[in-house]
Amino acid sequence: MYDALLSCVKLAEDAGVNLNLEALNITTDHVGNFLKNTQTGAEICELISSPRLKVLYDVYHMQLNEGCRSEGNHGRMLNIKD
């Protein structure tokens, strides 16, 4: 997965677009989904180390997986309204 994501990020950098990783809830809608929490998404962004790769934080999904996340510092998050 790491190599595939690196390839995708390179394409995004060349095209000048962003890629967003969105963790999804694993209890209701997306059982078995790999990316299931904010921390893993942030760690992946740190490993890839590209300004074009961001975490899209979806409150609905993360409230189901992580509970209240209104406290703390998540500096690499991108907030998008549906």
Coordinates of C-alpha atoms in Angstrom, one line a residue:
M1 CA 0.0 0.0 0.0
Y2 CA 2.8 2.4 0.8
D3 CA 4.4 2.1 -2.7
A4 CA 1.0 2.6 -4.3
L5 CA 0.3 5.6 -2.2
L6 CA 3.7 7.1 -3.0
S7 CA 2.9 6.7 -6.7
C8 CA -0.4 8.4 -6.4
V9 CA 1.1 11.3 -4.4
K10 CA 3.7 11.8 -7.1
L11 CA 0.9 12.0 -9.7
A12 CA -1.0 14.5 -7.5
E13 CA 2.1 16.6 -7.0
D14 CA 2.7 16.7 -10.7
A15 CA -0.9 17.7 -11.4
G16 CA -1.1 20.2 -8.5
V17 CA -4.0 18.5 -6.8
N18 CA -4.5 17.2 -3.2
L19 CA -5.3 13.6 -2.2
N20 CA -7.4 13.1 0.9
L21 CA -7.4 10.0 3.2
E22 CA -10.8 9.6 4.9
A23 CA -11.1 7.1 7.8
L24 CA -14.5 5.5 7.7
N25 CA -16.5 4.0 10.6
I26 CA -16.1 0.2 10.9
T27 CA -19.2 -0.4 13.1
T28 CA -22.1 0.7 10.9
D29 CA -21.3 1.4 7.2
H30 CA -17.9 0.1 6.4
V31 CA -17.1 -3.0 8.3
G32 CA -13.5 -4.2 7.5
N33 CA -12.3 -0.9 6.2
F34 CA -8.5 -0.5 6.6
L35 CA -8.4 3.2 7.6
K36 CA -10.5 3.5 10.7
N37 CA -9.0 6.2 12.9
T38 CA -7.5 9.7 12.8
Q39 CA -4.2 8.6 14.2
T40 CA -3.5 6.1 11.5
G41 CA -4.4 8.6 8.8
A42 CA -2.1 11.2 10.4
E43 CA 0.7 8.6 10.6
I44 CA 0.4 7.7 7.0
C45 CA 0.6 11.4 6.0
E46 CA 3.7 11.8 8.1
L47 CA 5.3 8.7 6.5
I48 CA 4.5 9.9 2.9
S49 CA 5.5 13.5 3.9
S50 CA 3.8 15.3 1.0
P51 CA 1.9 18.6 1.4
R52 CA -0.5 17.1 -1.2
L53 CA -1.6 14.3 1.1
K54 CA -4.1 15.2 3.8
V55 CA -6.6 13.7 6.2
L56 CA -10.2 14.4 5.5
Y57 CA -11.9 14.3 8.9
D58 CA -15.5 13.2 8.8
V59 CA -17.1 13.8 12.1
Y60 CA -19.9 11.2 11.5
H61 CA -17.5 8.4 11.0
M62 CA -15.0 9.4 13.7
Q63 CA -17.7 9.9 16.3
L64 CA -18.7 6.3 15.7
N65 CA -15.1 5.0 15.9
E66 CA -13.4 7.3 18.3
G67 CA -16.1 9.1 20.3
C68 CA -15.8 12.8 21.0
R69 CA -12.7 14.2 19.2
S70 CA -13.3 17.9 19.8
E71 CA -10.1 18.2 22.0
G72 CA -6.5 17.8 20.8
N73 CA -4.3 19.0 18.0
H74 CA -4.7 17.4 14.6
G75 CA -2.6 19.9 12.5
R76 CA -2.6 17.9 9.2
M77 CA -6.4 17.7 8.9
L78 CA -8.5 19.2 6.2
N79 CA -12.1 20.0 7.0
I80 CA -14.5 19.8 4.1
K81 CA -18.3 20.3 4.3
D82 CA -20.5 17.9 2.3

